[in-house]
Coordinates of C-alpha atoms in Angstrom, one line a residue:
Chain X
X15 CA 0.0 0.0 0.1
X16 CA 2.8 2.5 0.8
X17 CA 4.4 2.0 -2.5
X18 CA 1.3 3.0 -4.5
X19 CA 0.5 5.7 -2.1
X20 CA 4.0 7.0 -2.5
X21 CA 3.7 7.0 -6.3
X22 CA 0.3 8.9 -6.1
X23 CA 1.9 11.5 -3.8
X24 CA 4.7 11.8 -6.2
X25 CA 2.4 12.4 -9.0
X26 CA 0.3 15.0 -7.3
X27 CA 3.4 16.8 -5.8
X28 CA 4.9 17.1 -9.3
X29 CA 1.7 18.2 -10.9
X30 CA 1.4 21.0 -8.3
X31 CA 5.0 22.0 -9.0
X32 CA 4.5 22.0 -12.8
X33 CA 1.4 24.1 -12.3
X34 CA 3.4 26.7 -10.4
X35 CA 6.1 26.7 -13.1
X36 CA 3.5 27.2 -15.9
X37 CA 1.8 29.9 -14.0
X38 CA 5.1 31.6 -13.3
X39 CA 6.3 31.4 -16.8
X40 CA 2.9 32.2 -18.5
X41 CA 3.3 36.0 -18.6
X42 CA 6.7 35.7 -20.1
X43 CA 5.6 33.3 -22.8
X44 CA 2.7 35.7 -23.5
X45 CA 5.1 38.5 -23.8
X46 CA 7.1 36.5 -26.3
X47 CA 4.0 35.4 -28.3
X48 CA 2.7 39.0 -28.4
X49 CA 6.0 40.5 -29.6
X50 CA 6.0 38.0 -32.5
X51 CA 2.4 38.6 -33.7
X52 CA 1.3 40.9 -36.5
X53 CA 0.1 44.3 -35.2
X54 CA -3.5 43.7 -36.0
X55 CA -4.2 40.5 -34.1
X56 CA -2.7 41.3 -30.7
X57 CA -5.9 40.5 -28.9
X58 CA -7.0 37.6 -31.1
X59 CA -7.0 34.7 -28.9
X60 CA -4.1 32.5 -27.6
X61 CA -2.6 31.4 -30.8
X62 CA -1.2 33.9 -33.4
X63 CA -2.3 33.8 -37.0
X64 CA 1.3 34.4 -38.2
X65 CA 4.7 35.1 -36.8
X66 CA 6.6 38.2 -37.7
X67 CA 9.7 40.3 -36.5
X68 CA 7.9 43.6 -37.5
X69 CA 7.5 44.6 -33.9
X70 CA 11.2 44.1 -33.3
X71 CA 12.2 46.2 -36.3
X72 CA 9.9 48.9 -35.2
X73 CA 11.5 49.1 -31.8
X74 CA 15.0 49.1 -33.3
X75 CA 14.1 51.9 -35.7
X76 CA 12.6 54.1 -32.9
X77 CA 15.0 53.5 -30.0
X78 CA 18.7 53.9 -29.7
X79 CA 19.2 50.4 -28.3
X80 CA 22.9 50.5 -28.9
X81 CA 23.3 53.7 -26.7
X82 CA 21.1 52.1 -23.9
X83 CA 23.0 49.0 -23.9
X84 CA 26.2 50.9 -23.5
X85 CA 24.7 53.0 -20.6
X86 CA 23.6 49.7 -19.0
X87 CA 27.1 48.2 -19.4
X88 CA 28.8 51.3 -18.0
X89 CA 26.4 51.5 -15.1
X90 CA 26.4 47.8 -14.2
X91 CA 30.1 47.5 -14.9
X92 CA 31.0 50.6 -13.0
X93 CA 29.1 49.5 -9.9
X94 CA 30.4 45.9 -10.0
X95 CA 34.1 47.1 -10.3
X96 CA 33.5 49.7 -7.7
X97 CA 32.0 47.4 -5.2
X98 CA 34.8 44.9 -5.7
X99 CA 37.5 47.6 -5.4
X100 CA 35.9 48.9 -2.2
X101 CA 34.6 45.7 -0.8
X102 CA 37.5 43.4 -1.1
X103 CA 39.9 45.4 1.1
X104 CA 37.1 46.3 3.6
X105 CA 36.0 42.7 3.9
X106 CA 39.6 41.6 4.3
X107 CA 40.1 44.3 7.1
X108 CA 36.9 43.2 8.8
X109 CA 37.8 39.5 8.7
X110 CA 41.3 40.2 10.3
X111 CA 40.5 42.8 13.1
X112 CA 38.8 41.6 16.2
X113 CA 38.6 44.9 18.0
X114 CA 35.4 46.4 19.5
X115 CA 35.5 49.3 17.1
X116 CA 35.5 47.1 14.0
X117 CA 32.8 44.9 15.3
X118 CA 30.6 48.0 15.8
X119 CA 31.4 49.3 12.4
X120 CA 30.4 45.9 11.0
X121 CA 27.1 45.8 12.9
X122 CA 26.2 49.3 11.5
X123 CA 27.1 48.0 8.1
X124 CA 24.9 44.9 8.6
X125 CA 22.0 47.3 9.7
X126 CA 22.2 49.5 6.6
X127 CA 21.7 46.3 4.5
X128 CA 18.1 46.2 5.6
X129 CA 17.4 49.9 5.0
X130 CA 15.7 49.9 1.7
X131 CA 17.8 51.9 -0.8
X132 CA 14.8 53.9 -1.6
X133 CA 15.0 55.5 1.8
X134 CA 18.1 57.3 0.9
X135 CA 17.1 58.1 -2.7
X136 CA 15.8 61.5 -1.7
X137 CA 18.8 62.7 0.2
X138 CA 21.1 61.2 -2.4
X139 CA 19.2 62.9 -5.1
X140 CA 19.6 66.3 -3.3
X141 CA 23.3 65.5 -2.8
X142 CA 23.9 64.7 -6.4
X143 CA 22.0 67.8 -7.5
X144 CA 24.1 69.9 -5.2
X145 CA 27.3 68.6 -6.7
X146 CA 26.0 68.6 -10.2
X147 CA 26.3 65.0 -10.9
X148 CA 22.7 64.4 -12.1
X149 CA 22.5 62.8 -15.6
X150 CA 26.0 61.6 -15.3
X151 CA 27.5 58.1 -15.1
X152 CA 29.5 59.0 -12.0
X153 CA 26.3 60.1 -10.3
X154 CA 24.5 56.9 -11.2
X155 CA 27.3 54.6 -10.1
X156 CA 28.8 56.1 -6.9
X157 CA 25.9 55.9 -4.5
X158 CA 25.4 52.3 -5.6
X159 CA 29.0 51.3 -4.8
X160 CA 28.2 51.7 -1.1
X161 CA 26.6 48.3 -0.8
X162 CA 27.1 46.2 2.4
X163 CA 26.1 42.9 0.8
X164 CA 29.4 42.3 -0.9
X165 CA 31.5 43.2 2.1
X166 CA 29.4 40.9 4.2
X167 CA 29.7 38.0 1.7
X168 CA 33.4 38.3 1.2
X169 CA 34.1 38.7 4.9
X170 CA 32.6 35.3 5.5
X171 CA 35.0 33.8 2.8
X172 CA 38.1 35.6 4.1
X173 CA 37.3 34.5 7.7
X174 CA 37.2 30.9 6.4
X175 CA 40.6 31.2 4.8
X176 CA 43.3 29.4 6.7
X177 CA 45.0 31.7 9.2
X178 CA 48.2 29.7 9.1
X179 CA 48.8 30.8 5.5
X180 CA 48.1 34.4 6.3
X181 CA 50.6 34.2 9.2
X182 CA 53.2 32.4 7.1
X183 CA 53.0 35.1 4.4
X184 CA 53.4 37.8 7.0
X185 CA 56.4 36.1 8.5
X186 CA 58.0 36.0 5.1
X187 CA 57.6 39.8 5.1
X188 CA 54.6 40.4 2.9
X189 CA 52.7 43.5 3.7
X190 CA 48.9 43.2 4.5
X191 CA 48.3 44.7 1.1
X192 CA 50.3 41.9 -0.7
X193 CA 48.8 39.1 1.5
X194 CA 45.4 40.3 0.4
X195 CA 46.0 40.7 -3.4
X196 CA 48.6 37.8 -3.8
X197 CA 47.4 35.2 -1.4
X198 CA 43.8 35.7 -0.2
X199 CA 42.1 37.1 -3.3
X200 CA 43.6 34.5 -5.8
X201 CA 42.3 31.7 -3.5
X202 CA 38.8 33.3 -3.4
X203 CA 38.6 33.8 -7.1
X204 CA 35.4 31.8 -7.5
X205 CA 33.6 33.6 -4.7
X206 CA 34.5 37.0 -6.0
X207 CA 33.5 36.3 -9.6
X208 CA 30.2 34.8 -8.4
X209 CA 29.6 38.0 -6.4
X210 CA 30.6 40.0 -9.5
X211 CA 28.1 38.2 -11.7
X212 CA 25.4 38.7 -9.2
X213 CA 26.1 42.4 -8.6
X214 CA 26.3 43.1 -12.4
X215 CA 23.0 41.4 -13.0
X216 CA 21.1 43.1 -10.3
X217 CA 22.6 46.5 -11.1
X218 CA 21.7 45.9 -14.8
X219 CA 18.0 45.2 -13.7
X220 CA 17.7 48.3 -11.6
X221 CA 15.1 50.8 -12.6
X222 CA 14.1 53.4 -10.1
X223 CA 17.6 54.8 -9.4
X224 CA 18.9 55.1 -12.9
X225 CA 15.4 56.6 -14.0
X226 CA 15.6 59.1 -11.2
X227 CA 19.2 60.5 -11.6
X228 CA 19.8 59.8 -15.3
X229 CA 16.4 59.9 -17.1
X230 CA 17.7 62.1 -19.9
X231 CA 17.4 60.3 -23.3
X232 CA 21.1 59.9 -23.9
X233 CA 21.7 58.6 -20.4
X234 CA 18.9 56.0 -20.2
X235 CA 19.8 52.4 -19.4
X236 CA 17.9 49.6 -21.1
X237 CA 15.4 49.1 -18.2
X238 CA 14.7 52.8 -18.3
X239 CA 14.5 53.0 -22.0
X240 CA 12.0 50.1 -22.2
X241 CA 9.7 51.9 -19.7
X242 CA 10.1 55.2 -21.3
X243 CA 9.3 53.6 -24.8
X244 CA 6.2 52.0 -23.2
X245 CA 4.8 55.3 -21.8
X246 CA 5.4 57.1 -25.1
X247 CA 3.5 54.3 -26.9
X248 CA 0.9 55.0 -24.3
X249 CA -0.3 51.6 -24.1
X250 CA -1.5 51.3 -27.7
X251 CA 1.2 49.4 -29.6
X252 CA 1.4 46.3 -27.4
X253 CA 3.1 44.3 -30.0
X254 CA 6.2 46.6 -30.1
X255 CA 6.1 47.3 -26.3
X256 CA 6.3 43.5 -25.7
X257 CA 9.2 43.3 -28.3
X258 CA 11.1 46.0 -26.5
X259 CA 10.5 44.1 -23.1
X260 CA 11.7 40.9 -24.8
X261 CA 14.9 42.6 -26.0
X262 CA 15.5 44.0 -22.4
X263 CA 15.1 40.5 -20.9
X264 CA 17.4 38.6 -23.3
X265 CA 20.8 39.5 -21.8
X266 CA 20.0 38.7 -18.1
X267 CA 17.9 35.6 -18.8
X268 CA 20.8 34.3 -21.0
X269 CA 23.4 35.2 -18.5
X270 CA 21.4 33.5 -15.7
X271 CA 20.8 30.2 -17.7
X272 CA 24.6 30.2 -18.4
X273 CA 25.8 31.1 -14.9
X274 CA 23.0 30.0 -12.6
X275 CA 25.2 27.8 -10.4
X276 CA 27.4 30.9 -9.3
X277 CA 24.2 33.0 -8.9
X278 CA 22.5 30.5 -6.6
X279 CA 25.6 30.0 -4.6
X280 CA 26.2 33.7 -3.9
X281 CA 22.5 34.2 -3.0
X282 CA 22.5 31.2 -0.7
X283 CA 25.5 32.4 1.1
X284 CA 24.2 35.8 1.6
X285 CA 20.8 34.7 2.8
X286 CA 21.3 31.5 4.7
X287 CA 24.8 31.5 6.1
X288 CA 24.0 34.7 8.1
Chain Q
X16 CA 38.6 49.9 5.0
X17 CA 38.9 53.6 4.8
X18 CA 37.4 54.2 1.4
X19 CA 34.6 51.9 2.1
X20 CA 33.7 53.8 5.3
X21 CA 34.0 57.0 3.4
X22 CA 31.6 56.0 0.7
X23 CA 29.2 54.6 3.2
X24 CA 29.5 57.7 5.2
X25 CA 28.7 59.8 2.1
X26 CA 25.9 57.8 0.4
X27 CA 24.3 55.8 3.3
X28 CA 24.9 57.1 6.8
X29 CA 24.9 60.9 5.9
X30 CA 21.8 60.6 3.8
X31 CA 20.1 58.8 6.8
X32 CA 21.3 61.5 9.2
X33 CA 20.1 64.1 6.7
X34 CA 16.6 62.5 6.4
X35 CA 16.4 62.8 10.1
X36 CA 17.3 66.4 10.0
X37 CA 15.0 67.2 7.0
X38 CA 12.1 65.6 8.9
X39 CA 12.1 68.5 11.2
X40 CA 11.7 71.1 8.4
X41 CA 9.2 72.3 6.0
X42 CA 10.7 72.4 2.6
X43 CA 9.8 71.9 -1.1
X44 CA 13.3 70.8 -2.5
X45 CA 13.8 74.0 -4.6
X46 CA 12.8 76.9 -2.5
X47 CA 15.7 78.7 -0.7
X48 CA 13.9 79.1 2.5
X49 CA 13.5 76.0 4.6
X50 CA 11.6 76.4 7.8
X51 CA 12.4 74.6 11.0
X52 CA 9.2 73.1 12.3
X53 CA 10.3 70.8 15.1
X54 CA 8.2 67.7 15.3
X55 CA 5.3 69.2 13.5
X56 CA 5.7 66.7 10.6
X57 CA 5.4 63.8 12.9
X58 CA 2.4 64.9 14.8
X59 CA 0.7 65.8 11.5
X60 CA 1.4 62.4 10.3
X61 CA 0.2 60.6 13.4
X62 CA -3.0 62.6 13.3
X63 CA -3.7 62.1 9.6
X64 CA -6.3 59.5 8.8
X65 CA -4.6 59.1 5.3
X66 CA -1.5 58.1 7.1
X67 CA -3.3 55.6 9.1
X68 CA -4.9 54.2 5.8
X69 CA -1.3 54.0 4.5
X70 CA -0.1 52.0 7.3
X71 CA -3.1 49.6 6.8
X72 CA -2.1 49.2 3.2
X73 CA 1.5 48.7 4.1
X74 CA 0.4 46.0 6.4
X75 CA -1.7 44.4 3.4
X76 CA 1.5 44.3 1.4
X77 CA 3.4 42.7 4.2
X78 CA 0.6 40.0 4.4
X79 CA 0.9 39.4 0.7
X80 CA 4.6 39.3 1.1
X81 CA 4.1 36.5 3.7
X82 CA 1.9 34.5 1.5
X83 CA 4.0 34.9 -1.7
X84 CA 7.3 35.1 0.0
X85 CA 6.9 32.5 2.8
X86 CA 3.9 30.3 2.7
X87 CA 3.9 29.4 -1.0
X88 CA 7.6 29.0 -1.4
X89 CA 7.9 26.9 1.7
X90 CA 5.0 24.8 0.4
X91 CA 6.5 24.3 -3.0
X92 CA 10.0 23.6 -1.3
X93 CA 8.5 20.9 0.7
X94 CA 6.8 19.3 -2.2
X95 CA 10.1 19.5 -4.2
X96 CA 12.1 17.9 -1.4
X97 CA 9.6 15.0 -1.0
X98 CA 8.7 14.4 -4.6
X99 CA 10.8 16.1 -7.2
X100 CA 14.1 14.1 -7.0
X101 CA 16.3 14.8 -9.9
X102 CA 13.9 17.4 -11.4
X103 CA 14.7 19.7 -8.4
X104 CA 17.2 21.7 -10.5
X105 CA 14.8 22.2 -13.3
X106 CA 12.1 23.5 -11.0
X107 CA 14.6 25.8 -9.3
X108 CA 15.8 27.3 -12.5
X109 CA 12.5 27.7 -14.2
X110 CA 10.8 29.4 -11.2
X111 CA 13.8 31.6 -10.9
X112 CA 13.4 33.1 -14.4
X113 CA 11.1 36.0 -13.5
X114 CA 13.5 37.1 -10.8
X115 CA 16.3 37.7 -13.2
X116 CA 14.5 39.9 -15.6
X117 CA 14.4 43.6 -14.8
X118 CA 11.5 44.6 -12.6
X119 CA 10.5 47.3 -14.9
X120 CA 9.9 44.7 -17.7
X121 CA 8.1 42.5 -15.3
X122 CA 5.7 45.3 -14.5
X123 CA 5.3 46.1 -18.1
X124 CA 4.3 42.4 -19.0
X125 CA 1.7 42.5 -16.2
X126 CA 0.4 45.8 -17.3
X127 CA -0.5 43.9 -20.5
X128 CA -1.9 40.9 -18.7
X129 CA -4.2 43.2 -16.6
X130 CA -5.5 45.2 -19.5
X131 CA -9.4 45.6 -19.0
X132 CA -10.3 44.6 -22.4
X133 CA -8.4 41.9 -24.3
X134 CA -5.9 41.4 -21.4
X135 CA -5.1 37.7 -20.8
X136 CA -6.2 37.8 -17.2
X137 CA -9.7 39.0 -18.1
X138 CA -9.9 36.7 -21.1
X139 CA -9.1 33.9 -18.9
X140 CA -11.7 34.8 -16.4
X141 CA -14.2 35.3 -19.1
X142 CA -14.0 31.6 -20.2
X143 CA -15.2 30.7 -16.7
X144 CA -17.9 33.3 -16.9
X145 CA -16.4 36.0 -14.7
X146 CA -17.0 39.6 -16.2
X147 CA -13.9 41.9 -16.9
X148 CA -12.3 43.7 -14.0
X149 CA -10.4 46.9 -14.4
X150 CA -7.7 45.6 -12.1
X151 CA -5.4 48.6 -11.8
X152 CA -8.0 51.3 -11.9
X153 CA -10.3 49.9 -9.4
X154 CA -9.4 50.9 -5.8
X155 CA -10.5 47.6 -4.5
X156 CA -8.3 45.5 -6.7
X157 CA -5.4 47.7 -7.4
X158 CA -3.4 46.7 -4.3
X159 CA -3.8 42.9 -4.6
X160 CA -3.0 43.1 -8.3
X161 CA 0.2 45.0 -7.7
X162 CA 1.0 42.6 -4.9
X163 CA 0.7 39.7 -7.2
X164 CA 3.3 41.2 -9.5
X165 CA 5.8 41.6 -6.6
X166 CA 5.2 38.1 -5.4
X167 CA 5.6 36.8 -8.9
X168 CA 8.9 38.3 -9.4
X169 CA 10.3 37.2 -6.1
X170 CA 8.9 33.7 -5.8
X171 CA 12.0 32.1 -7.4
X172 CA 14.3 33.8 -4.9
X173 CA 12.3 32.7 -1.8
X174 CA 11.7 29.2 -3.2
X175 CA 15.5 28.8 -3.6
X176 CA 16.3 30.0 -0.1
X177 CA 13.5 27.9 1.3
X178 CA 14.9 24.8 -0.6
X179 CA 18.2 25.3 0.9
X180 CA 17.1 25.8 4.3
X181 CA 14.6 23.1 4.5
X182 CA 16.9 20.5 2.9
X183 CA 19.1 20.8 6.0
X184 CA 16.4 18.7 7.7
X185 CA 16.8 15.1 7.0
X186 CA 14.1 13.9 4.5
X187 CA 13.9 10.5 6.3
X188 CA 12.6 12.3 9.2
X189 CA 9.8 13.8 7.1
X190 CA 9.1 10.4 5.7
X191 CA 9.1 9.0 9.2
X192 CA 6.5 11.5 10.3
X193 CA 4.3 10.6 7.4
X194 CA 4.6 6.9 7.5
X195 CA 3.8 6.5 11.2
X196 CA 0.1 6.7 10.6
X197 CA -1.7 7.5 13.9
X198 CA 1.0 9.6 15.5
X199 CA 2.0 11.2 12.3
X200 CA 0.4 14.6 13.1
X201 CA 2.1 14.5 16.6
X202 CA 5.6 13.6 15.0
X203 CA 5.2 16.5 12.8
X204 CA 4.2 18.9 15.6
X205 CA 6.7 17.7 18.1
X206 CA 9.7 16.6 16.0
X207 CA 9.6 18.1 12.5
X208 CA 8.3 21.6 13.3
X209 CA 10.6 22.4 16.2
X210 CA 13.6 21.3 14.0
X211 CA 12.3 23.5 11.2
X212 CA 11.3 26.5 13.3
X213 CA 14.6 28.6 13.1
X214 CA 14.6 28.1 9.2
X215 CA 10.9 29.0 9.0
X216 CA 11.3 32.1 11.3
X217 CA 14.3 33.2 9.3
X218 CA 12.3 32.9 6.0
X219 CA 9.3 34.6 7.4
X220 CA 11.3 37.6 8.8
X221 CA 13.1 37.8 5.3
X222 CA 9.7 37.8 3.6
X223 CA 8.6 40.7 6.0
X224 CA 11.7 42.8 5.2
X225 CA 11.4 42.3 1.5
X226 CA 7.8 42.8 1.2
X227 CA 7.9 46.5 0.5
X228 CA 10.9 46.8 -1.7
X229 CA 9.6 43.9 -3.8
X230 CA 6.5 45.7 -4.9
X231 CA 8.2 49.1 -5.4
X232 CA 8.7 49.1 -9.1
X233 CA 5.4 47.3 -9.8
X234 CA 3.7 50.2 -8.0
X235 CA 5.5 52.8 -9.8
X236 CA 4.9 51.5 -13.3
X237 CA 1.4 50.0 -12.8
X238 CA -0.4 52.5 -10.6
X239 CA 1.9 55.2 -9.1
X240 CA 0.3 54.3 -5.9
X241 CA -3.3 55.1 -7.2
X242 CA -6.1 55.2 -7.7
X243 CA -6.5 57.6 -4.8
X244 CA -3.5 56.2 -3.0
X245 CA -5.3 52.8 -2.8
X246 CA -2.2 50.8 -3.8
X247 CA 0.6 52.9 -2.1
X248 CA 2.5 51.8 1.0
X249 CA 4.9 53.5 3.4
X250 CA 8.0 52.9 1.4
X251 CA 6.4 54.0 -1.9
X252 CA 4.9 57.1 -0.2
X253 CA 8.3 58.2 1.0
X254 CA 9.5 58.3 -2.6
X255 CA 6.5 59.8 -4.2
X256 CA 5.9 62.3 -1.5
X257 CA 9.5 63.4 -1.5
X258 CA 10.4 63.2 -5.3
X259 CA 7.1 63.7 -7.0
X260 CA 5.3 66.2 -4.8
X261 CA 8.4 67.7 -3.2
X262 CA 7.0 67.5 0.3
X263 CA 10.6 66.8 1.7
X264 CA 9.8 67.4 5.4
X265 CA 6.8 65.0 5.4
X266 CA 8.6 62.4 3.2
X267 CA 11.6 62.5 5.5
X268 CA 9.4 62.0 8.6
X269 CA 7.7 59.0 6.9
X270 CA 11.1 57.7 6.1
X271 CA 12.2 57.8 9.8
X272 CA 9.1 56.0 10.8
X273 CA 9.8 53.4 8.2
X274 CA 13.4 53.0 9.2
X275 CA 12.4 52.5 13.0
X276 CA 10.0 49.8 11.9
X277 CA 12.5 48.1 9.6
X278 CA 15.3 48.6 12.1
X279 CA 13.2 46.8 14.7
X280 CA 12.4 43.9 12.4
X281 CA 16.1 43.7 11.4
X282 CA 17.4 43.6 14.8
X283 CA 14.9 41.0 15.6
X284 CA 16.1 39.0 12.6
X285 CA 19.8 39.3 13.6
X286 CA 18.9 38.0 17.1
X287 CA 17.2 35.0 15.5
X288 CA 20.4 34.4 13.5
X289 CA 22.7 34.7 16.4
X290 CA 20.6 32.1 18.1
X291 CA 22.1 29.7 15.7
X292 CA 20.4 29.6 12.4
X293 CA 23.2 28.3 10.3
X294 CA 23.2 25.5 7.7
X295 CA 25.8 23.3 6.4
X296 CA 25.8 23.1 2.6

């Protein structure tokens, strides 16, 4: 009895999971189908009468996708490099020092992690406008470099690094800076690159911040550009809006499918290893 | 460490302090005169029925966040651990796809899904005889409709965390609880649940902390908090009050209230973590 009951449970369990997957992916499939439909039959039932790339060429004609891609790469790349450049030394310092002062600093850092970034948008917007960095790449990037997540994650890694090796390098006369870049960092390459992938993708996907401080047409990132395109089209040309949405999804979905193991690892360490 | 602290000082700590200072003023972001009003912004907020409604809506979003970011993913993760076997990775990958697309695109896709005439959601309901709903323009449906979008985009994330957290508990134990017929429920209550409790608490507090940020872009794109503020929440109101209506003092006071609430939740969560919620992988 238990074998057949088990098989039934397995069947039902997987059916529920498949239903969840189907429901989750349905809106994206709908986006894809709509983007490939001829303009006139956007609302004609589930199955398209024909497939066409007209919507895509319409988007490519009216939007400077190349410029937006470049802005996205600069934004995401700048934030990623900045977070690593700042985060690696900071994480190492936190992992080595045991003092009261640094424990406090770290606790404050952890607390800032749970403050939604939106809360500091207003004062940061004021700050950027005061120093004249609105609608500039530096203005978009700098405030986003101050993220505790990477420091937190790398500190965990550096703490797990065998102290004996660090001590040995010091005895051999290596400066802290050399220990970090020649010994600790090369040994943590996989953790660092996983973090970089994660930061890059999540910065690439940001919308509110780049839209707020760099909304000028020449400065728009891909996410901002798609939303701007959609509101210009004012909810009429759904075929081309969905084509623009598809274009905006492609890079990150492709990157995710290729790099999902690293992404899952970095998320799990950040969330679960606490 | 110095450059990190400098950046944090400039773009995180200083803005937070400045928010506190601005909350004591009346200012419209551009005017040269900024009037010091003491705690007036706070007393106005606390006495304002609109603010009470806003807090109620904030709680609604937190409730949706708990269902979509805790109950649902934990349920799915339990099913996966019991029944999915080698398909686990496939489920994990597919459910995660909405999480990796930009939130702006996710919201745009749902704007299409929710179209009052011809939108897929209403078309689907039509086949079972339910008349069309103007999801985003009707004050009674806007909040849940937006909440669904946020939950949809983040399900993959919480599912993945739940999967990792729960797989730390031995599956044979779950099986034992189920096989042991009569006392199964008791086993579940007295053996399995206590073992899972730290993980579940961690997931629940994470869901609460993420509830408002997760719906932010969906609100911005789909409703801008409307109609008549019916789909706003405390976090979104900080943003729209400050940066759309330029009521800097009031927005800053709201931000301080929000940070106090979040700080409390975060400290509570850190306590939970310190109590030993760690997993081997």
